[in-house]
Amino acid sequence: MEVRRGIAVAPGVAIGPALVLGSEDFRIPQRFIRADAVEIELTRFQAALKAAVAEITGHEELAVARLGKQYGDIFAAHRQLVQDPKLVKDIEELIRQKCYSPEFASSRVLRKYAKTLQNLGDRYFAERANDLFDLEKRLLRHLLGERREELTQLTAPVLVLAHNLTPSETANLDTQFVLGFATEVGGKSSHTAILAGALELPAVVGVGSFLSDVSGGESIIIDGNQGVVIIDPDDETLRSYRDAAQKMRTAAVKLSSLGPLRSETRDGVAIHIYGNIEFPNEVEHCVERGAEGIGLYRTEFLYLESDTEPTEEIQYDAYIRVIKAFPTGPVVIRTLDLGAEKFPHSMQEVIEATPNPALGLRSLRLTLHNLPMFKTQLRAILRAATLGDVRIMFPLVSSLLELRQAKMILGDVIEDLDDQKVPFNSKVKLGMMVEVPSAALMADEFAREVDFFSIGTNDLIQYTLAVDRANPAVANLYSSADPSILRLVEGVVTAAEKHNLPVSVCGQMSSDPIYIPLLVGMGLRELSVTPQSILEVKQAVRNLTVAQSQEILARAKSLDVARDVENYLRGEMKKLSADLVL
Ligand code: PEP
Ligand code: MG
């Protein structure tokens, strides 16, 4: 049994067989063979080995002819490696003695060798380990041939283990069979993490290098509460996790009784809770858990799910589904926030070629550079807005000029619809995300030009602290509790109050119950949270008075280090939930 720690990003426990995603996204479907099939399987292995050697020799000859002998030598080394008598013997022994399938045996042996090289702590040897992974892929390709199983063709439950999953890969996971996932890289507020929550899949990211220990098919536990991945758990661990999962189900049922209850503090102040969604089908959870509307609809996922740009009608239909679930409550539709790590396949090359995509042509900037795309979406929103309390929100606004430009485009679209006599709602409220430090600092000025603010702490933290939200190497520096963040958020709330402007927080900060006293203390009365945390946030609200929240805020503001603020808030949360009132 091997226990690995990472960053917990979506709660719950998943137990099942591993599906390891290599760059070629295939897995080993069968681990064992029948004893009477050993000779046939050995022959199959030798044939695959021969084919791999022939393939490498072909590459070697081509490299020598085109680039010269020193490049051919790279392949010559691969050829020697894959024919190494000790390596071949080790694989054959596992097939013969343990009845491992040739796929499983090859993967096991090559990964064991690679791990030994990686553990030598020398860059040269670590790079040779990559050669072994390359050989593993090559051998598996020949062994599996037509039997390669792709992520899109699952037929049985699996836990997906990968170096990385892009938001678009995550969005396309088949939740009928994928029970959870763990990745070597990734951070707490990455979009991949947010999607895990949206799909309600237990997930751990930022585990660090661990895939070389797993071949596929092993039993795995993903603990999305503690941020733990367990490979080949022993019976006792399995039993205790199964018990814990049962207890969690019981606690969730208890918490669900909060759904129909009001979201108000103990002294009767209403704190409106809305849902953050990425997919229209998430509205069902929001309704069930008692959200009053949708405070953030991340519409870009419609783009990430398909290879072609969604038409106006497709977008309109998606919006209608959401609005129908909340015919009276607000539905805040955020315009496309593509770019950085969220990009459709078709944009991959453009975005990846940018050295600093988080600071580049993303979000509102990207839509302002692609007006047909922007206008199509605005038309769909304005048309859908005839059916409910729809609001438009612009993401990543960083200057007043940019906001004014976007408002002008909105004006043009309204004129077009008017001219074409297409039914639409011209009175749609217009808001903006406050998620760039410049916008937070200029909140007073922005407040005169929009109908509402929604504070996006995920990006606000990333840009204020200069910490990549998706990078596990700096995850310890990424914190909602940083005094600079508290100061910025409070400043935005104060500016909004001054202009009588509705303001909410829709970043992950408001989905974490420990921050609820702080946000209520600052004066926030609207929170938009992930569907998974609606009930917990409501519970935190109902256990609090406004006076208590103000005291907690005052004390938190007297601390000057994020870690102290976080520890203090955790302690207060414990005290408040000790005399829990549902
Ligand atoms: C944010 O940045 O806080 C936010 C809500 O937007 P996203 O997570 O989609 O970038
Ligand atoms: Mg954002």
Coordinates of C-alpha atoms and ligand atoms in Angstrom, one line a residue:
M1 CA 0.0 0.0 0.0
E2 CA 1.3 3.4 -0.9
V3 CA -0.1 6.7 0.5
R4 CA 0.3 9.9 -1.5
R5 CA -0.7 13.4 -0.4
G6 CA -2.0 16.2 -2.6
I7 CA -4.4 19.1 -2.5
A8 CA -8.1 18.2 -1.8
V9 CA -10.3 19.9 -4.3
A10 CA -13.6 18.1 -4.4
P11 CA -15.0 16.3 -1.4
G12 CA -15.9 12.6 -1.1
V13 CA -14.3 9.3 -1.3
A14 CA -14.0 7.1 -4.4
I15 CA -12.8 3.6 -4.4
G16 CA -12.1 1.6 -7.6
P17 CA -9.6 0.4 -10.2
A18 CA -7.0 2.8 -11.6
L19 CA -7.1 4.1 -15.2
V20 CA -3.8 5.7 -15.8
L21 CA -3.9 8.3 -18.6
G22 CA -0.6 8.4 -20.5
S23 CA -0.2 11.0 -23.1
E24 CA -2.0 8.5 -25.4
D25 CA -4.9 8.0 -23.0
F26 CA -5.0 4.2 -23.0
R27 CA -5.2 1.8 -20.2
I28 CA -4.3 -1.8 -19.6
P29 CA -7.6 -3.7 -19.6
Q30 CA -6.4 -7.0 -18.3
R31 CA -3.9 -7.8 -15.5
F32 CA -3.9 -11.6 -15.4
I33 CA -4.0 -14.5 -17.8
R34 CA -5.0 -18.1 -17.4
A35 CA -2.2 -20.5 -16.5
D36 CA -2.7 -22.5 -19.7
A37 CA -2.4 -19.4 -21.8
V38 CA 1.1 -18.5 -20.7
E39 CA 2.9 -19.9 -23.8
I40 CA 0.5 -18.1 -26.2
E41 CA 0.9 -14.8 -24.2
L42 CA 4.7 -15.2 -24.2
T43 CA 4.6 -15.5 -28.0
R44 CA 2.4 -12.4 -28.2
F45 CA 4.9 -10.5 -26.1
Q46 CA 7.8 -11.6 -28.3
A47 CA 5.9 -10.5 -31.4
A48 CA 5.2 -7.1 -29.9
L49 CA 8.8 -6.7 -28.9
K50 CA 10.0 -7.6 -32.4
A51 CA 7.5 -5.1 -33.9
A52 CA 8.7 -2.4 -31.4
V53 CA 12.4 -3.1 -32.3
A54 CA 11.5 -2.9 -36.0
E55 CA 9.7 0.4 -35.5
I56 CA 12.6 1.9 -33.5
T57 CA 15.1 0.7 -36.2
G58 CA 13.0 2.5 -38.8
H59 CA 13.1 5.7 -36.8
E60 CA 16.9 5.3 -36.3
E61 CA 17.5 4.9 -40.0
L62 CA 15.4 7.9 -40.8
A63 CA 17.1 10.1 -38.2
V64 CA 20.6 9.1 -39.4
A65 CA 19.6 9.9 -43.0
R66 CA 18.0 13.2 -42.3
L67 CA 19.8 14.5 -39.2
G68 CA 23.0 12.6 -38.8
K69 CA 24.4 9.7 -36.8
Q70 CA 24.2 11.4 -33.4
Y71 CA 20.4 11.7 -33.7
G72 CA 20.2 8.1 -34.8
D73 CA 22.0 7.1 -31.7
I74 CA 19.1 8.2 -29.6
F75 CA 17.0 5.5 -31.2
A76 CA 19.9 3.1 -31.1
A77 CA 19.9 3.5 -27.3
H78 CA 16.2 2.8 -27.2
R79 CA 16.6 -0.3 -29.3
Q80 CA 19.3 -1.6 -27.0
L81 CA 17.2 -0.8 -24.0
V82 CA 14.1 -2.6 -25.1
Q83 CA 16.2 -5.7 -26.1
D84 CA 18.2 -5.7 -22.8
P85 CA 18.3 -9.4 -21.8
K86 CA 17.7 -8.6 -18.1
L87 CA 14.7 -6.4 -18.9
V88 CA 13.1 -9.0 -21.2
K89 CA 13.8 -11.8 -18.7
D90 CA 12.1 -9.8 -15.9
I91 CA 9.0 -9.3 -18.1
E92 CA 8.8 -12.9 -19.2
E93 CA 9.2 -14.1 -15.6
L94 CA 6.2 -12.1 -14.5
I95 CA 4.2 -13.5 -17.3
R96 CA 5.3 -17.1 -16.6
Q97 CA 5.4 -17.1 -12.8
K98 CA 2.7 -14.7 -11.8
C99 CA 0.4 -15.1 -14.8
Y100 CA 0.6 -11.3 -15.4
S101 CA -0.7 -10.2 -18.8
P102 CA 2.1 -9.1 -21.1
E103 CA 0.7 -5.6 -21.0
F104 CA 0.7 -5.5 -17.2
A105 CA 4.1 -7.2 -16.9
S106 CA 5.8 -4.8 -19.4
S107 CA 4.3 -1.8 -17.7
R108 CA 5.3 -3.0 -14.2
V109 CA 8.9 -3.8 -15.2
L110 CA 9.5 -0.7 -17.2
R111 CA 8.0 1.6 -14.6
K112 CA 10.1 -0.2 -11.9
Y113 CA 13.3 0.5 -13.9
A114 CA 12.2 4.1 -14.5
K115 CA 11.5 4.7 -10.9
T116 CA 14.9 3.4 -9.9
L117 CA 16.5 5.9 -12.3
Q118 CA 14.3 8.7 -11.1
N119 CA 15.3 8.0 -7.5
L120 CA 19.0 8.4 -8.3
G121 CA 18.4 12.1 -8.1
D122 CA 20.4 12.9 -11.1
R123 CA 19.0 14.9 -14.1
Y124 CA 20.7 12.7 -16.7
F125 CA 19.2 9.5 -15.2
A126 CA 15.8 11.2 -14.7
E127 CA 15.8 11.9 -18.5
R128 CA 16.6 8.2 -19.2
A129 CA 13.5 7.4 -17.1
N130 CA 11.5 9.2 -19.7
D131 CA 13.0 7.0 -22.4
L132 CA 11.7 4.0 -20.5
F133 CA 8.2 5.6 -20.4
D134 CA 8.5 6.1 -24.1
L135 CA 9.3 2.4 -24.6
E136 CA 6.4 1.4 -22.4
K137 CA 4.0 3.3 -24.6
R138 CA 5.5 1.8 -27.7
L139 CA 5.3 -1.7 -26.4
L140 CA 1.8 -1.2 -25.2
R141 CA 0.7 0.2 -28.5
H142 CA 1.9 -3.0 -30.2
L143 CA 0.5 -5.3 -27.5
L144 CA -2.9 -3.7 -27.3
G145 CA -3.4 -2.8 -31.0
E146 CA -7.1 -2.6 -31.6
R147 CA -7.9 -3.4 -28.0
R148 CA -6.7 0.0 -26.7
E149 CA -9.3 1.5 -24.4
E150 CA -9.8 5.2 -24.6
L151 CA -11.3 7.5 -22.0
T152 CA -14.2 8.1 -24.2
Q153 CA -15.1 4.4 -24.5
L154 CA -15.4 3.4 -20.9
T155 CA -17.7 0.5 -20.0
A156 CA -16.8 0.0 -16.3
P157 CA -16.1 2.2 -13.3
V158 CA -12.6 3.7 -12.9
L159 CA -10.6 6.3 -11.1
V160 CA -8.7 8.4 -13.5
L161 CA -5.0 9.1 -12.6
A162 CA -3.2 11.6 -14.9
H163 CA -0.3 13.9 -14.9
N164 CA -2.7 16.7 -15.8
L165 CA -6.3 17.1 -17.0
T166 CA -7.2 20.2 -18.8
P167 CA -10.5 21.9 -18.0
S168 CA -11.8 20.7 -21.3
E169 CA -10.7 17.1 -20.7
T170 CA -12.3 17.2 -17.3
A171 CA -15.5 18.7 -18.6
N172 CA -15.8 15.7 -21.0
L173 CA -15.2 13.0 -18.4
D174 CA -18.0 10.4 -18.5
T175 CA -19.3 10.6 -15.0
Q176 CA -21.3 7.4 -15.5
F177 CA -18.0 5.5 -15.2
V178 CA -15.4 7.9 -13.8
L179 CA -15.8 7.9 -10.0
G180 CA -13.0 10.4 -9.2
F181 CA -9.6 11.6 -10.3
A182 CA -6.2 12.5 -9.1
T183 CA -3.5 14.5 -11.0
E184 CA 0.2 15.1 -10.4
V185 CA -0.1 18.8 -11.0
G186 CA -2.9 21.4 -10.4
G187 CA -3.9 23.9 -7.7
K188 CA -6.8 24.5 -5.4
S189 CA -8.6 27.1 -7.5
S190 CA -7.7 25.8 -10.9
H191 CA -10.5 25.4 -13.3
T192 CA -9.9 21.6 -13.3
A193 CA -10.5 21.6 -9.6
I194 CA -13.7 23.7 -10.0
L195 CA -14.9 21.3 -12.6
A196 CA -14.4 18.4 -10.2
G197 CA -16.8 20.1 -7.9
A198 CA -19.2 20.7 -10.7
L199 CA -19.2 17.1 -11.7
E200 CA -19.3 16.2 -8.0
L201 CA -16.3 13.9 -8.4
P202 CA -14.0 13.3 -5.5
A203 CA -10.6 14.7 -6.6
V204 CA -7.1 15.3 -5.5
V205 CA -4.6 17.4 -7.5
G206 CA -1.0 18.4 -7.1
V207 CA 0.0 15.0 -5.9
G208 CA 3.5 15.3 -7.4
S209 CA 5.1 12.5 -9.4
F210 CA 3.3 9.2 -8.6
L211 CA 2.2 7.7 -11.9
S212 CA 5.3 5.7 -12.4
D213 CA 4.1 3.6 -9.4
V214 CA 0.8 2.7 -11.1
S215 CA 0.2 0.6 -14.2
G216 CA -3.5 0.7 -14.3
G217 CA -6.0 -1.7 -12.8
E218 CA -4.7 -1.5 -9.3
S219 CA -7.1 -0.8 -6.5
I220 CA -7.1 2.9 -5.6
I221 CA -8.7 5.2 -3.0
I222 CA -9.1 8.9 -3.7
D223 CA -10.0 10.8 -0.6
G224 CA -11.2 14.2 -1.8
N225 CA -11.7 15.4 1.8
Q226 CA -8.1 14.9 3.1
G227 CA -6.3 15.2 -0.2
V228 CA -5.0 11.6 -0.1
V229 CA -4.5 9.0 -2.8
I230 CA -3.9 5.4 -1.7
I231 CA -2.5 2.9 -4.1
D232 CA -3.2 -0.8 -3.4
P233 CA -4.8 -0.2 0.0
D234 CA -4.8 -3.0 2.5
D235 CA -8.0 -4.6 3.7
E236 CA -8.2 -2.6 6.9
T237 CA -7.7 0.7 5.1
L238 CA -10.4 -0.3 2.5
R239 CA -12.8 -1.2 5.3
S240 CA -12.2 2.0 7.2
Y241 CA -12.7 4.1 4.0
R242 CA -15.9 2.2 3.2
D243 CA -17.2 2.9 6.7
A244 CA -16.2 6.6 6.4
A245 CA -18.0 6.9 3.1
Q246 CA -21.1 5.5 4.7
K247 CA -20.9 8.0 7.5
M248 CA -20.5 10.8 5.0
R249 CA -23.6 9.7 3.2
T250 CA -25.5 9.8 6.5
A251 CA -24.1 13.3 7.3
A252 CA -25.1 14.5 3.8
V253 CA -28.6 13.3 4.3
K254 CA -28.8 15.2 7.6
L255 CA -27.4 18.4 6.0
S256 CA -30.0 18.1 3.2
S257 CA -32.7 18.9 5.7
L258 CA -31.4 22.5 5.5
G259 CA -32.4 22.8 1.9
P260 CA -35.9 24.3 2.4
L261 CA -34.8 26.4 5.4
R262 CA -34.1 30.1 5.1
S263 CA -30.6 31.4 4.7
E264 CA -30.4 33.9 7.5
T265 CA -28.3 34.6 10.5
R266 CA -29.4 33.8 14.0
D267 CA -30.5 37.5 14.4
G268 CA -32.6 37.3 11.3
V269 CA -30.5 39.0 8.6
A270 CA -31.0 37.4 5.2
I271 CA -27.8 36.2 3.4
H272 CA -28.8 35.2 -0.1
I273 CA -27.1 32.1 -1.4
Y274 CA -26.8 31.5 -5.2
G275 CA -25.2 28.8 -7.1
N276 CA -22.1 28.8 -9.4
I277 CA -22.5 26.5 -12.3
E278 CA -20.6 25.4 -15.4
F279 CA -23.2 23.1 -16.9
P280 CA -27.0 23.6 -17.2
N281 CA -27.7 20.3 -15.4
E282 CA -26.1 21.6 -12.2
V283 CA -29.2 23.8 -11.6
E284 CA -31.1 20.7 -10.3
H285 CA -28.6 20.5 -7.4
C286 CA -28.9 24.2 -6.8
V287 CA -32.7 24.0 -6.6
E288 CA -32.7 20.9 -4.4
R289 CA -30.3 22.5 -2.0
G290 CA -32.3 25.7 -1.7
A291 CA -30.2 28.3 -3.7
E292 CA -32.2 31.4 -4.6
G293 CA -30.8 31.7 -8.1
I294 CA -27.6 31.4 -10.1
G295 CA -24.9 34.0 -9.2
L296 CA -22.4 32.8 -11.7
Y297 CA -23.0 30.8 -14.9
R298 CA -19.5 30.0 -16.4
T299 CA -20.7 29.8 -20.0
E300 CA -17.4 29.0 -21.6
F301 CA -17.9 25.3 -20.8
L302 CA -20.3 25.1 -23.7
Y303 CA -17.2 25.9 -25.9
L304 CA -15.0 23.5 -24.1
E305 CA -17.3 20.6 -24.5
S306 CA -17.3 20.6 -28.3
D307 CA -14.9 20.9 -31.2
T308 CA -17.0 23.5 -32.9
E309 CA -18.2 26.9 -31.8
P310 CA -21.7 26.6 -30.3
T311 CA -24.3 28.5 -32.4
E312 CA -26.6 31.2 -31.0
E313 CA -29.4 28.6 -30.8
I314 CA -27.3 26.1 -28.8
Q315 CA -26.3 28.8 -26.4
Y316 CA -29.9 30.1 -26.2
D317 CA -31.2 26.6 -25.4
A318 CA -28.6 26.1 -22.6
Y319 CA -29.5 29.4 -21.0
I320 CA -33.2 28.6 -21.2
R321 CA -32.6 25.4 -19.3
V322 CA -31.0 27.3 -16.5
I323 CA -33.6 30.1 -16.5
K324 CA -36.5 27.6 -16.3
A325 CA -35.1 26.1 -13.1
F326 CA -35.1 29.6 -11.6
P327 CA -38.0 31.4 -13.2
T328 CA -38.1 34.2 -10.6
G329 CA -34.6 34.1 -9.0
P330 CA -31.7 35.9 -10.7
V331 CA -29.6 34.1 -13.2
V332 CA -26.2 35.8 -13.8
I333 CA -24.8 34.8 -17.1
R334 CA -21.1 35.6 -17.4
T335 CA -19.9 36.2 -20.9
L336 CA -17.1 33.9 -22.2
D337 CA -14.1 33.6 -20.0
L338 CA -11.9 31.7 -22.4
G339 CA -8.1 31.8 -22.4
A340 CA -5.5 31.0 -19.8
E341 CA -6.0 27.3 -19.1
K342 CA -9.6 27.3 -20.4
F343 CA -9.5 27.0 -24.1
P344 CA -11.3 24.8 -26.7
H345 CA -9.2 22.4 -28.7
S346 CA -9.3 24.7 -31.8
M347 CA -7.6 27.5 -29.9
Q348 CA -4.9 25.3 -28.3
E349 CA -2.1 26.4 -30.5
V350 CA -2.7 30.1 -30.3
I351 CA -3.1 30.1 -26.5
E352 CA -0.2 27.7 -25.7
A353 CA 2.1 29.7 -27.9
T354 CA 1.5 32.7 -25.6
P355 CA 4.2 32.7 -22.9
N356 CA 2.0 34.2 -20.2
P357 CA -1.6 33.2 -21.0
A358 CA -3.0 34.3 -17.6
L359 CA -1.8 37.8 -18.4
G360 CA -2.6 37.6 -22.1
L361 CA -5.5 37.7 -24.4
R362 CA -8.0 36.0 -22.1
S363 CA -11.6 36.5 -21.1
L364 CA -13.2 39.9 -21.9
R365 CA -10.1 40.9 -23.8
L366 CA -10.4 37.8 -26.0
T367 CA -14.1 38.5 -26.7
L368 CA -13.4 42.1 -27.6
H369 CA -10.9 40.7 -30.1
N370 CA -13.5 38.4 -31.6
L371 CA -16.6 40.4 -31.9
P372 CA -18.7 37.9 -33.9
M373 CA -18.2 35.4 -31.1
F374 CA -19.0 38.0 -28.5
K375 CA -22.1 39.3 -30.3
T376 CA -23.5 35.8 -30.9
Q377 CA -23.4 35.2 -27.2
L378 CA -24.9 38.5 -26.2
R379 CA -27.8 38.0 -28.7
A380 CA -28.5 34.6 -27.1
I381 CA -28.5 36.0 -23.6
L382 CA -30.7 39.0 -24.4
R383 CA -33.2 36.7 -26.2
A384 CA -33.3 34.2 -23.3
A385 CA -33.7 37.1 -20.9
T386 CA -37.3 37.5 -21.9
L387 CA -38.0 34.4 -19.8
G388 CA -36.6 35.4 -16.4
D389 CA -34.5 37.7 -14.2
V390 CA -31.4 37.3 -16.4
R391 CA -28.3 39.5 -15.7
I392 CA -25.2 39.8 -17.8
M393 CA -21.7 39.9 -16.2
F394 CA -18.4 40.7 -17.9
P395 CA -15.4 38.8 -16.6
L396 CA -11.8 40.0 -16.0
V397 CA -12.6 43.7 -16.4
S398 CA -9.3 45.5 -15.8
S399 CA -10.0 49.1 -16.9
L400 CA -12.9 51.5 -17.3
L401 CA -12.1 51.8 -21.0
E402 CA -12.5 48.1 -21.5
L403 CA -15.8 48.1 -19.7
R404 CA -17.1 51.0 -21.8
Q405 CA -16.0 49.2 -25.0
A406 CA -17.8 46.0 -23.9
K407 CA -20.9 48.1 -23.1
M408 CA -20.8 49.7 -26.5
I409 CA -20.9 46.2 -28.1
L410 CA -23.8 45.3 -26.0
G411 CA -25.5 48.5 -27.2
D412 CA -24.9 47.5 -30.8
V413 CA -26.3 44.1 -30.3
I414 CA -29.4 45.6 -28.7
E415 CA -29.8 47.9 -31.7
D416 CA -29.5 45.0 -34.1
L417 CA -32.1 42.9 -32.3
D418 CA -34.4 45.9 -32.3
D419 CA -33.9 46.5 -36.0
Q420 CA -34.5 42.8 -36.7
K421 CA -37.6 42.9 -34.5
V422 CA -36.3 39.8 -32.6
P423 CA -38.0 39.5 -29.1
F424 CA -35.5 40.3 -26.4
N425 CA -35.2 42.0 -23.0
S426 CA -33.5 45.4 -23.3
K427 CA -33.6 46.0 -19.5
V428 CA -31.1 43.4 -18.6
K429 CA -29.0 44.4 -15.6
L430 CA -25.3 44.5 -16.3
G431 CA -22.6 43.7 -13.8
M432 CA -18.9 42.9 -13.7
M433 CA -16.5 40.6 -12.0
V434 CA -14.1 42.3 -9.7
E435 CA -11.2 39.9 -10.0
V436 CA -8.3 42.0 -11.2
P437 CA -6.5 44.2 -8.5
S438 CA -6.9 47.3 -10.7
A439 CA -10.7 46.9 -10.7
A440 CA -10.8 46.3 -7.0
L441 CA -8.7 49.5 -6.4
M442 CA -11.0 51.5 -8.8
A443 CA -14.2 50.0 -7.4
D444 CA -15.5 53.4 -6.6
E445 CA -15.3 54.5 -10.2
F446 CA -16.6 51.2 -11.6
A447 CA -19.6 51.3 -9.3
R448 CA -21.0 54.3 -11.2
E449 CA -21.0 52.3 -14.5
V450 CA -22.5 48.9 -13.7
D451 CA -25.6 47.5 -11.9
F452 CA -23.7 45.0 -9.7
F453 CA -20.4 43.6 -8.7
S454 CA -19.4 40.0 -8.1
I455 CA -16.0 39.5 -6.5
G456 CA -14.0 36.8 -8.1
T457 CA -11.5 35.9 -5.5
N458 CA -9.9 33.0 -7.5
D459 CA -8.3 35.4 -9.9
L460 CA -8.1 38.3 -7.5
I461 CA -5.8 36.2 -5.3
Q462 CA -3.8 34.9 -8.2
Y463 CA -3.1 38.4 -9.5
T464 CA -2.7 40.2 -6.2
L465 CA -0.3 37.7 -4.7
A466 CA 1.4 36.8 -8.0
V467 CA 0.6 33.1 -7.4
D468 CA -0.5 30.9 -10.3
R469 CA -3.8 29.4 -9.1
A470 CA -3.1 26.1 -10.8
N471 CA 0.5 25.5 -9.8
P472 CA 1.1 23.1 -6.9
A473 CA 4.6 24.4 -6.3
V474 CA 3.2 27.7 -5.0
A475 CA -0.1 26.4 -3.7
N476 CA 1.1 27.2 -0.1
L477 CA 1.3 30.8 -1.0
Y478 CA -2.3 30.9 -2.4
S479 CA -4.7 32.0 0.3
S480 CA -8.0 33.8 0.6
A481 CA -6.9 34.7 4.2
D482 CA -4.0 36.9 3.1
P483 CA -4.5 40.3 4.7
S484 CA -4.1 42.0 1.3
I485 CA -7.0 40.0 0.0
L486 CA -9.2 40.9 3.0
R487 CA -8.4 44.5 2.5
L488 CA -9.2 44.4 -1.2
V489 CA -12.5 42.5 -0.7
E490 CA -13.6 44.9 2.0
G491 CA -12.7 47.9 -0.1
V492 CA -14.9 46.6 -2.9
V493 CA -17.8 46.0 -0.5
T494 CA -17.4 49.5 1.0
A495 CA -17.4 51.1 -2.5
A496 CA -20.5 49.1 -3.5
E497 CA -22.3 50.1 -0.3
K498 CA -21.5 53.8 -0.9
H499 CA -23.2 53.5 -4.3
N500 CA -26.0 51.3 -3.1
L501 CA -24.8 48.7 -5.5
P502 CA -25.5 44.9 -5.0
V503 CA -22.3 43.0 -4.4
S504 CA -21.6 39.3 -4.0
V505 CA -18.6 37.0 -3.8
C506 CA -18.5 34.2 -6.4
G507 CA -14.9 33.0 -6.0
Q508 CA -14.1 29.8 -4.1
M509 CA -13.6 31.9 -0.9
S510 CA -17.3 32.1 -0.3
S511 CA -17.7 28.3 -0.8
D512 CA -15.5 27.6 2.2
P513 CA -17.5 27.9 5.4
I514 CA -14.6 29.3 7.5
Y515 CA -14.8 32.6 5.5
I516 CA -18.5 33.1 6.0
P517 CA -18.2 35.1 9.3
L518 CA -15.6 37.3 7.7
L519 CA -17.7 38.0 4.6
V520 CA -20.8 38.6 6.6
G521 CA -18.8 40.9 8.9
M522 CA -17.7 42.9 5.9
G523 CA -21.3 43.5 5.0
L524 CA -21.8 40.9 2.2
R525 CA -25.4 39.8 2.0
E526 CA -25.1 37.8 -1.2
L527 CA -22.9 34.8 -1.8
S528 CA -22.5 32.7 -4.9
V529 CA -21.1 29.3 -4.1
T530 CA -20.5 25.9 -5.7
P531 CA -23.6 23.7 -5.6
Q532 CA -21.7 21.2 -3.4
S533 CA -21.2 23.8 -0.7
I534 CA -24.7 25.5 -0.6
L535 CA -25.8 23.5 2.4
E536 CA -22.6 23.9 4.4
V537 CA -22.6 27.6 3.7
K538 CA -26.2 27.9 4.8
Q539 CA -25.4 26.1 8.0
A540 CA -22.5 28.5 8.7
V541 CA -24.8 31.5 8.1
R542 CA -27.5 30.1 10.4
N543 CA -25.0 29.5 13.2
L544 CA -23.9 33.1 13.3
T545 CA -25.1 36.6 14.4
V546 CA -24.0 39.7 12.5
A547 CA -22.4 41.1 15.7
Q548 CA -20.4 37.9 16.1
S549 CA -19.3 38.1 12.5
Q550 CA -18.1 41.7 13.0
E551 CA -16.1 40.7 16.0
I552 CA -14.5 37.9 14.1
L553 CA -13.7 40.3 11.2
A554 CA -12.1 42.8 13.5
R555 CA -9.9 40.2 15.1
A556 CA -8.9 38.7 11.8
K557 CA -7.9 42.2 10.5
S558 CA -5.6 42.6 13.4
L559 CA -3.5 39.6 12.2
D560 CA -0.9 40.2 9.5
V561 CA -0.1 36.8 8.2
A562 CA -2.4 34.5 6.1
R563 CA -1.6 31.4 8.1
D564 CA -2.6 33.1 11.4
V565 CA -5.8 34.4 9.9
E566 CA -6.7 31.0 8.6
N567 CA -6.0 29.2 11.9
Y568 CA -8.0 31.8 13.8
L569 CA -11.0 31.4 11.4
R570 CA -10.8 27.6 11.7
G571 CA -10.8 27.9 15.5
E572 CA -13.8 30.2 15.4
M573 CA -15.6 27.9 13.0
K574 CA -15.1 25.0 15.5
K575 CA -16.5 27.1 18.4
L576 CA -19.5 28.2 16.3
S577 CA -20.3 24.7 15.2
A578 CA -19.9 23.2 18.7
D579 CA -23.4 24.5 19.5
L580 CA -24.7 23.9 16.1
V581 CA -28.3 24.9 15.3
L582 CA -29.5 23.6 12.0
Ligands
PEP1 C1 -12.9 33.9 -9.9 O1 -11.9 34.2 -10.6 O2 -13.0 34.1 -8.7 C2 -14.0 33.4 -10.6 C3 -15.2 33.2 -10.0 O3 -13.9 33.1 -12.0 P1 -13.1 31.8 -12.5 O4 -12.9 30.9 -11.3 O5 -14.1 31.2 -13.5 O6 -11.9 32.4 -13.1
MG2 MG -11.9 34.4 -12.7

